[in-house]
mmCIF file of C-alpha atoms in Angstrom:
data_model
loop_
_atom_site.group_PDB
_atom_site.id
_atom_site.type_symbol
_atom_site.label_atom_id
_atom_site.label_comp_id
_atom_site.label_asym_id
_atom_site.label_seq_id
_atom_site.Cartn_x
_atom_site.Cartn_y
_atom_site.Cartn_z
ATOM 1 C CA UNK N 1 7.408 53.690 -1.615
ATOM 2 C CA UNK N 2 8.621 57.523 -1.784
ATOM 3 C CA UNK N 3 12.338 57.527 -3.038
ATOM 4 C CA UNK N 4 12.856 60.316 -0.355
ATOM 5 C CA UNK N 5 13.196 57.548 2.153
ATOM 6 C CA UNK N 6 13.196 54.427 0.637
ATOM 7 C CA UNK N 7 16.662 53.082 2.005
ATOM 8 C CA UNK N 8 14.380 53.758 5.317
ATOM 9 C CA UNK N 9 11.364 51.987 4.111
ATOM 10 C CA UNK N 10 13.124 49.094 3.291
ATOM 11 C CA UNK N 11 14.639 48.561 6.463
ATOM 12 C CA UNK N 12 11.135 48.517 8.044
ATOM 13 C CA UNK N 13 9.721 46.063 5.061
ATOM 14 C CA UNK N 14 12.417 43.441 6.256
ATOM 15 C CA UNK N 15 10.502 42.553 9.122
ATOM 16 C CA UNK N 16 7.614 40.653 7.390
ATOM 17 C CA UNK N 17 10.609 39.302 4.435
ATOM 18 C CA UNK N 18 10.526 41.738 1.602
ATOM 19 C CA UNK N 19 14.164 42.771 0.835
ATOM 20 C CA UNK N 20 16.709 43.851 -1.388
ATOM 21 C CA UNK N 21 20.348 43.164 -2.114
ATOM 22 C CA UNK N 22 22.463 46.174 -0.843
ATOM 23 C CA UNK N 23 23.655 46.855 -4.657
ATOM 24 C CA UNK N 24 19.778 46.578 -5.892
ATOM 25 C CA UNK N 25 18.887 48.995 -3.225
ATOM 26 C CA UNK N 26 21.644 51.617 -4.439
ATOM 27 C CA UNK N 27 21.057 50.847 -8.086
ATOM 28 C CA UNK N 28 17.715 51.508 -7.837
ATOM 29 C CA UNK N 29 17.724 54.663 -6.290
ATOM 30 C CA UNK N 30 20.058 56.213 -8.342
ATOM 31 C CA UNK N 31 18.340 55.152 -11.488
ATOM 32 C CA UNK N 32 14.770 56.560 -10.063
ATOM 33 C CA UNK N 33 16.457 59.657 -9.134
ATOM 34 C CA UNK N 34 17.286 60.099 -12.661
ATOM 35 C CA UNK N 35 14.008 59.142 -13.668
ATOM 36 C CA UNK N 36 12.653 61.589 -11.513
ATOM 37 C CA UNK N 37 14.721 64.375 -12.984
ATOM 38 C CA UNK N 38 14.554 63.290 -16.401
ATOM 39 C CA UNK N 39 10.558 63.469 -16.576
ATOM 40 C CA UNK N 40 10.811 65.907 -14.250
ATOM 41 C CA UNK N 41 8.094 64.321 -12.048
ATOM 42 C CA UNK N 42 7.135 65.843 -8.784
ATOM 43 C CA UNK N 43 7.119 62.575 -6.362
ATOM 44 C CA UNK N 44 8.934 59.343 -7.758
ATOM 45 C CA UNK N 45 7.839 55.843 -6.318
ATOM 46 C CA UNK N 46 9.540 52.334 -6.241
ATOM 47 C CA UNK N 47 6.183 49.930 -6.888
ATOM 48 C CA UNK N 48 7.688 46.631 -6.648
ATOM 49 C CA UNK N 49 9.230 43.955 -8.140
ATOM 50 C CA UNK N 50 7.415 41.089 -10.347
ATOM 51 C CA UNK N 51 9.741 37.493 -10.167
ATOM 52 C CA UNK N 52 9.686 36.150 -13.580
ATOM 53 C CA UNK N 53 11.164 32.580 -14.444
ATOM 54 C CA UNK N 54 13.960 34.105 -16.851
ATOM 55 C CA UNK N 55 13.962 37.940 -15.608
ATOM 56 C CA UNK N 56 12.106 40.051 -13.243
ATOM 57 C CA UNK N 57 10.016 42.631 -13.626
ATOM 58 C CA UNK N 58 10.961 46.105 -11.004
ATOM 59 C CA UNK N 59 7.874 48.673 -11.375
ATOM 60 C CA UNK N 60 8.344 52.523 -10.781
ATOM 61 C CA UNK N 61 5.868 55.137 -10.968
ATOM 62 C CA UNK N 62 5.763 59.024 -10.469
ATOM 63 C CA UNK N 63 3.527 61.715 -11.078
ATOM 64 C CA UNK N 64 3.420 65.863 -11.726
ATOM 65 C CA UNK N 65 0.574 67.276 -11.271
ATOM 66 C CA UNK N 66 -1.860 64.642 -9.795
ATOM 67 C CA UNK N 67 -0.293 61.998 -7.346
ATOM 68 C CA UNK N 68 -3.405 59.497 -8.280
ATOM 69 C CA UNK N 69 -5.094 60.876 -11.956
ATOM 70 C CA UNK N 70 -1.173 61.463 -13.509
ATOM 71 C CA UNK N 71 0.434 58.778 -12.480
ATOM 72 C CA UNK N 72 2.937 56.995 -15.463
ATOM 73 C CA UNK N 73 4.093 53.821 -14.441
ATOM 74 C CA UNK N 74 7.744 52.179 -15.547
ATOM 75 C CA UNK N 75 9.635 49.089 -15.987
ATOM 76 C CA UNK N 76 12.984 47.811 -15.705
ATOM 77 C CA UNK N 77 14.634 44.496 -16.199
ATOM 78 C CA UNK N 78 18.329 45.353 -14.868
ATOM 79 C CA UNK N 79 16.713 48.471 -12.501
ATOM 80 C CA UNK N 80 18.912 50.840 -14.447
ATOM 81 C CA UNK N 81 17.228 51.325 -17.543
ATOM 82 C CA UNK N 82 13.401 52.318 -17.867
ATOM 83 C CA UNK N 83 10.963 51.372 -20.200
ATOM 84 C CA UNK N 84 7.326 53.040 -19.680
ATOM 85 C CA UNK N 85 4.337 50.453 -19.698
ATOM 86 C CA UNK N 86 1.519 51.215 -22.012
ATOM 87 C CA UNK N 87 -1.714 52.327 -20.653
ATOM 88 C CA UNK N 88 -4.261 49.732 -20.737
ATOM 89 C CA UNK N 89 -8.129 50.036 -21.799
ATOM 90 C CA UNK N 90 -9.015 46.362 -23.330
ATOM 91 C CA UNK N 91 -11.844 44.239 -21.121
ATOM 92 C CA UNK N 92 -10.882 41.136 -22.053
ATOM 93 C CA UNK N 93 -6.550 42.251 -21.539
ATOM 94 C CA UNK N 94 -7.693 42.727 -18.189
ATOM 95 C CA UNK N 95 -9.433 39.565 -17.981
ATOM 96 C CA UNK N 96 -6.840 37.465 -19.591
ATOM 97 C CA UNK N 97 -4.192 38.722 -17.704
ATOM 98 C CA UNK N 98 -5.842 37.692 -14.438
ATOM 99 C CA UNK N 99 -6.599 34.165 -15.677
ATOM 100 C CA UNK N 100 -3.492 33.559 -17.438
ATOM 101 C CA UNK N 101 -1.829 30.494 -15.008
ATOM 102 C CA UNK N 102 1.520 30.970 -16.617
ATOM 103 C CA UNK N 103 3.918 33.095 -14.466
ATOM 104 C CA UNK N 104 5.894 36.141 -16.302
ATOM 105 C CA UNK N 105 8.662 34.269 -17.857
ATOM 106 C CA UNK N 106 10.806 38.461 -18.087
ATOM 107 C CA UNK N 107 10.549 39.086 -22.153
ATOM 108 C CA UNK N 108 8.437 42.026 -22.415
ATOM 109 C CA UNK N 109 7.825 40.755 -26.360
ATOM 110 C CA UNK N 110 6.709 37.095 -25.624
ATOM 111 C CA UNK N 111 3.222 36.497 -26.795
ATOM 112 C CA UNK N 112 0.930 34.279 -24.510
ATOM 113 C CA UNK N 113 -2.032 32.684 -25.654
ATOM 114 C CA UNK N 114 -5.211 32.476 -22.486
ATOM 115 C CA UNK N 115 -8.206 30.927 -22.781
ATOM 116 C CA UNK N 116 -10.980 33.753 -21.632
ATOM 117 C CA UNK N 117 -14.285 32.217 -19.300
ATOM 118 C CA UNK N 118 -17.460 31.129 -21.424
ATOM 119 C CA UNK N 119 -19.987 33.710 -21.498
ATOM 120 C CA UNK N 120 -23.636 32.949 -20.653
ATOM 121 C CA UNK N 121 -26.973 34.509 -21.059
ATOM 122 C CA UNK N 122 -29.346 34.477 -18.567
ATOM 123 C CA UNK N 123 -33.208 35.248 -18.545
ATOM 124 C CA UNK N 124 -35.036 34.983 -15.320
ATOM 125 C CA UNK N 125 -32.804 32.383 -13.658
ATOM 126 C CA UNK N 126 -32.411 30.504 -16.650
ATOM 127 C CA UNK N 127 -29.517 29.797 -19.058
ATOM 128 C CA UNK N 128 -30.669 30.406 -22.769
ATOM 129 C CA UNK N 129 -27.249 30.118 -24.528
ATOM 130 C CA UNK N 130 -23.501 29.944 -23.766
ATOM 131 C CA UNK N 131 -20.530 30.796 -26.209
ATOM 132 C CA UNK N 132 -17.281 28.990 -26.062
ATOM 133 C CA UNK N 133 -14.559 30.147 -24.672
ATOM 134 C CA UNK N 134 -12.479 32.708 -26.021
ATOM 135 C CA UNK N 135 -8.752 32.939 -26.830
ATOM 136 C CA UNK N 136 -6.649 36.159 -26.653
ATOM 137 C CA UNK N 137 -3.253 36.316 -27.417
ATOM 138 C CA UNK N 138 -1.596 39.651 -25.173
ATOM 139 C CA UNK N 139 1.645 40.829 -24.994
ATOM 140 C CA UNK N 140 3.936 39.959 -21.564
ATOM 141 C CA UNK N 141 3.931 43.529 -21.384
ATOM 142 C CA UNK N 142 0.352 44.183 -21.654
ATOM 143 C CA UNK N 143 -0.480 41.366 -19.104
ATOM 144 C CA UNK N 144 2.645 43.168 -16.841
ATOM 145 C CA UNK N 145 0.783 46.981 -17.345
ATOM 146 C CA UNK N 146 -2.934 45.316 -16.520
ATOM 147 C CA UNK N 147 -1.453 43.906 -13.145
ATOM 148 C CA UNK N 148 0.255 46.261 -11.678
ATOM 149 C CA UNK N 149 -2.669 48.088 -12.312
ATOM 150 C CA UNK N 150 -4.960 45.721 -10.903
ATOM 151 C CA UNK N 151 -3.191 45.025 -7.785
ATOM 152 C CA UNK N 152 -2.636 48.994 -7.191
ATOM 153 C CA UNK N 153 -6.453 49.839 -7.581
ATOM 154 C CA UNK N 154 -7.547 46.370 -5.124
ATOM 155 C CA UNK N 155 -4.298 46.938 -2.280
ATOM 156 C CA UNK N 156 -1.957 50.077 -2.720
ATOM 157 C CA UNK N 157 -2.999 51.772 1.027
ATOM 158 C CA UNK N 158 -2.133 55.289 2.667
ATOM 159 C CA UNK N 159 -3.198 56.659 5.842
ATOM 160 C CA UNK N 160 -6.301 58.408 6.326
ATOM 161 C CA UNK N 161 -4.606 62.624 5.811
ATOM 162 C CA UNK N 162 -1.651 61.465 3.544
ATOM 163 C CA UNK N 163 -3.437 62.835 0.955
ATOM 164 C CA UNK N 164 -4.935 66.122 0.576
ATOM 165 C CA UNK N 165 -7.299 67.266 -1.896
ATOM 166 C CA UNK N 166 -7.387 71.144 -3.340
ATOM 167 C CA UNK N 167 -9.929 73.589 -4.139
ATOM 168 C CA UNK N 168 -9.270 72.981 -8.424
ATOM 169 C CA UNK N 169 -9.855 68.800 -7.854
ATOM 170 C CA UNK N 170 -5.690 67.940 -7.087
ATOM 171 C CA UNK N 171 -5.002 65.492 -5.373
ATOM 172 C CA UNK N 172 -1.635 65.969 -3.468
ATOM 173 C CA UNK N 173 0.711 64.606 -0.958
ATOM 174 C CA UNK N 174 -0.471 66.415 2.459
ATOM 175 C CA UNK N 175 2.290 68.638 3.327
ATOM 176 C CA UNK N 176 0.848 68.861 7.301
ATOM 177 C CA UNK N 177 0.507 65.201 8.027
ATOM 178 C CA UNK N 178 2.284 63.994 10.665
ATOM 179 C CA UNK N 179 1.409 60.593 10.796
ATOM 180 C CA UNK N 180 -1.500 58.099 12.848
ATOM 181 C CA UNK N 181 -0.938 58.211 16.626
ATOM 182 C CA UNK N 182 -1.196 54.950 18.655
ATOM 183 C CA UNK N 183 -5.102 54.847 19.010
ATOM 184 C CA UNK N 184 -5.357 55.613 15.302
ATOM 185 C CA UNK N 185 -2.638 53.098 13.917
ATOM 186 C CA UNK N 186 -4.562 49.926 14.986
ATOM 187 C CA UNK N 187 -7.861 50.913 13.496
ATOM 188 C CA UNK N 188 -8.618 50.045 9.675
ATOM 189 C CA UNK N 189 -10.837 52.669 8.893
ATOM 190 C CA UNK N 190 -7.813 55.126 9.190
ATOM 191 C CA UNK N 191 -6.379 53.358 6.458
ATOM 192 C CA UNK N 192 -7.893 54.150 2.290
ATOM 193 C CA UNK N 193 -6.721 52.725 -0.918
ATOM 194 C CA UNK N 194 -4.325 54.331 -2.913
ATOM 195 C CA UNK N 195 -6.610 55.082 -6.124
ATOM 196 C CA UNK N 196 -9.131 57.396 -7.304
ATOM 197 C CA UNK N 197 -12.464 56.662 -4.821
ATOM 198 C CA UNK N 198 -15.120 54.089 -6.330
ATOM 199 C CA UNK N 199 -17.366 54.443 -3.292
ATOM 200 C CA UNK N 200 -19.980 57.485 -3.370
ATOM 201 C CA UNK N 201 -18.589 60.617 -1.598
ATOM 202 C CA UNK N 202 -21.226 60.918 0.833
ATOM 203 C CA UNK N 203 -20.799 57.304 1.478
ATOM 204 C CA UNK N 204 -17.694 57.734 2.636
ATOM 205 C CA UNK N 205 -18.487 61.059 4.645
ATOM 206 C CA UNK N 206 -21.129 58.702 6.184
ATOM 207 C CA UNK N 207 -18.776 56.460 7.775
ATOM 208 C CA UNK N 208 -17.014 58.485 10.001
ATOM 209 C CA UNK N 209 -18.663 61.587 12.588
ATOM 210 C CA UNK N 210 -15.340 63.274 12.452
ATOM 211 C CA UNK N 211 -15.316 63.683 8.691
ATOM 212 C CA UNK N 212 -13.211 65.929 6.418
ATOM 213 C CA UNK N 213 -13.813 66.472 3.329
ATOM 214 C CA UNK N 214 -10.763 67.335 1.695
ATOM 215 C CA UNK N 215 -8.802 64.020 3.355
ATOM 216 C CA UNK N 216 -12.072 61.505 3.708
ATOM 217 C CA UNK N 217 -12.884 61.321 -0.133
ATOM 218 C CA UNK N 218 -11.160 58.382 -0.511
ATOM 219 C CA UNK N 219 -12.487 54.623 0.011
ATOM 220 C CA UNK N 220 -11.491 53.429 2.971
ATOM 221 C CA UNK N 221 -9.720 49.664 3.221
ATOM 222 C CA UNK N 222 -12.517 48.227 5.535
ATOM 223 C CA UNK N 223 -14.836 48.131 2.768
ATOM 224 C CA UNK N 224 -12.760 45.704 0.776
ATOM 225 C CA UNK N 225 -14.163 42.437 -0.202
ATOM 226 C CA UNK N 226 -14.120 40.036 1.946
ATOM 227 C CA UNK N 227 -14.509 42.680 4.600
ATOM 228 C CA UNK N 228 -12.213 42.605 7.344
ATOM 229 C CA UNK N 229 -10.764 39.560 6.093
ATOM 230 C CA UNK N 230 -8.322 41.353 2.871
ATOM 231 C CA UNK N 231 -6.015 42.787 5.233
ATOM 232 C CA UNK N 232 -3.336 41.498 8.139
ATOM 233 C CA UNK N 233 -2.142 44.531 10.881
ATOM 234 C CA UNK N 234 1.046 43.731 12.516
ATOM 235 C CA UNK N 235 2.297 46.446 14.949
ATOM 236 C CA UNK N 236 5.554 46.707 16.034
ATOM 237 C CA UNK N 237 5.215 48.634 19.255
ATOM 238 C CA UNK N 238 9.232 49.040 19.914
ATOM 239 C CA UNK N 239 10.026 49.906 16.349
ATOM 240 C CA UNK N 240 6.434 52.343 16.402
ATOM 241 C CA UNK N 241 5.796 50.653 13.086
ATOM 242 C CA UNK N 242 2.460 49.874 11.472
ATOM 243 C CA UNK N 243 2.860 46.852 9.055
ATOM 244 C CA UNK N 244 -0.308 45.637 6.463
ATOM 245 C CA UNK N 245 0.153 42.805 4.740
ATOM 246 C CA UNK N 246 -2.713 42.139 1.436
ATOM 247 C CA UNK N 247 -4.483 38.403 1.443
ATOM 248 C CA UNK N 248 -5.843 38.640 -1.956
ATOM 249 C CA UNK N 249 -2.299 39.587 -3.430
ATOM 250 C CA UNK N 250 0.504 38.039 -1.400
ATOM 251 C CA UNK N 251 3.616 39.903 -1.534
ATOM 252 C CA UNK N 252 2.219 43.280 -1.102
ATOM 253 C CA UNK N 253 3.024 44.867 1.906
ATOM 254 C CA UNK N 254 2.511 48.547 3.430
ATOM 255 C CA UNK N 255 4.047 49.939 6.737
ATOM 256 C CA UNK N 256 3.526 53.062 8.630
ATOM 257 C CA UNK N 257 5.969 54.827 11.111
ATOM 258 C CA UNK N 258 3.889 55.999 13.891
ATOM 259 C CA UNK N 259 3.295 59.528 14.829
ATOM 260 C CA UNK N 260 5.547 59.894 11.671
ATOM 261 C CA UNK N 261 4.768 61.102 7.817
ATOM 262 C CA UNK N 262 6.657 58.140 6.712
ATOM 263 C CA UNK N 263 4.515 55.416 5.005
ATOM 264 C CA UNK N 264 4.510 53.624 1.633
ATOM 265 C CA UNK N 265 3.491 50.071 0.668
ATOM 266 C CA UNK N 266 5.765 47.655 -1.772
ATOM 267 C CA UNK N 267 4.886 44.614 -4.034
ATOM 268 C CA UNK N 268 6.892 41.331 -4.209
ATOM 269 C CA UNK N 269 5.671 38.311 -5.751
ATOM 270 C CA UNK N 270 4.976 36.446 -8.855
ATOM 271 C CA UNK N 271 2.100 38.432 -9.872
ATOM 272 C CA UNK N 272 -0.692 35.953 -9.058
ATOM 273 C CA UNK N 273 -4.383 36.657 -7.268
ATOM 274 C CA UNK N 274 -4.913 34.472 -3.738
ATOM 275 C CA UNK N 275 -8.070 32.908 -4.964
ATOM 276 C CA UNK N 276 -8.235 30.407 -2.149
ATOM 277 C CA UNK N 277 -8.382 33.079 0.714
ATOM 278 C CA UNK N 278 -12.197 32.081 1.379
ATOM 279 C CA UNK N 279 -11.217 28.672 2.087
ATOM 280 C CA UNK N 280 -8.431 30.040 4.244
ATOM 281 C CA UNK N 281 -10.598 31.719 6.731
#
């Protein structure tokens, strides 16, 4: 959520239950404003916040060249001072910190110990061997870096034009976008993840008659797995707000003001994958 607006962006959040205290809300954006100035960053974004049994976790990110490739992502435990998370590159951190059933207990230092899947090898249909299981032992703040990471690459959305890509391979916030109108709002392929595009470009071109290629390189959220089934649209015609809730990560939420350049999506929760959505459908 852009700190430009974000006493705004709040206010539309509370309609689906994500909110703040008044004195987080100030406290927060003065210390991100200070962030922002001390790192000089270009755009400055309130993530989220992770609950944790002892402390939580609030995650802030910002950017100065490239709003997707440049992005530095922080931590706070008080939301006044901020610690930047490391950058994560490790298989199995990623792995453990998705199957690790412990919640984030708020010590950045604590050491957890997961037990990794068995790995198997397979020749034409057939198991030949299988190793034991594997234990890693990862940092609270490693496991904190690979899911905020994780959930931002599988839910963070924008609307289709938010983004604008330049000539040299920039990405930047689209200074001429002036929001979804109300046939666009309701539709799901006017909505594309917030990350760097997996998908093929002309893949994506593909999709759509009216394509553009400096706004429509980015994967759009219709293709997310299970398809149509990831994402919840709520529309709140007398507010002329867009709300998209995530069902593989509960807690994050997006919104949209209509016909507006307002949008940004938020994260509350405990930090834990919905792996019983296909038995929810």
């Amino acid at each position: 959520m852009n700190i430009e607006y974000f006493q705004e962006g709040l206010d539309c959040l509370m309609y689906c239950g994500q909110k703040l205290s008044p004195e987080q809300k100030v406290l927060l954006e003065n210390s991100l404003i200070i962030l922002q100035n001390e790192n000089r960053f270009t755009g400055i974004y309130f993530w989220g916040r992770i609950n944790g049994v002892k402390n939580d976790y609030y995650i802030a990110f910002g950017y100065i060249k490239d709003c997707l490739k440049d992005r530095k992502y922080f931590y706070s435990l008080d939301a006044f001072q901020w610690l930047m998370l490391p950058f994560i590159s490790g298989p199995k951190i990623f792995q453990a910190a998705i199957l690790c059933p412990d919640p984030f207990y708020g010590d950045p230092s604590l050491l957890i110990t997961v037990k990794l899947d068995p790995t198997f090898e397979v020749d034409t249909n057939q198991v030949i061997s299988a190793s034991l299981p594997e234990l890693v032992r990862i940092k609270e703040e490693d496991r904190l870096a690979a899911i905020v990471f994780i959930i931002t690459e599988e839910c963070g959305i924008c609307p289709r034009g938010a983004l604008y890509k330049l000539t040299d391979g920039r990405i930047v916030p689209n200074q001429m976008f002036r929001g979804l109108n109300d046939l666009q709002c309701e539709d799901f392929s006017y909505y594309q993840i917030f990350r760097l595009p997996r998908n093929d470009l002309t893949l994506n071109l593909s999709k759509r008659s009216d394509y553009n290629y400096p706004i429509d390189f980015l994967d759009s959220v219709d293709c997310v797995v299970p398809m149509s089934k990831a994402f919840s649209l709520n529309l709140q015609r007398n507010e002329r707000l867009v709300v998209i809730k995530s069902c593989i990560w509960l807690g994050m939420t997006f919104f949209h003001k209509i016909n507006s350049h307002k949008y940004g999506f938020l994260y509350i929760g405990d930090g834990k994958k919905n792996y019983d959505l296909l038995f929810m459908l």
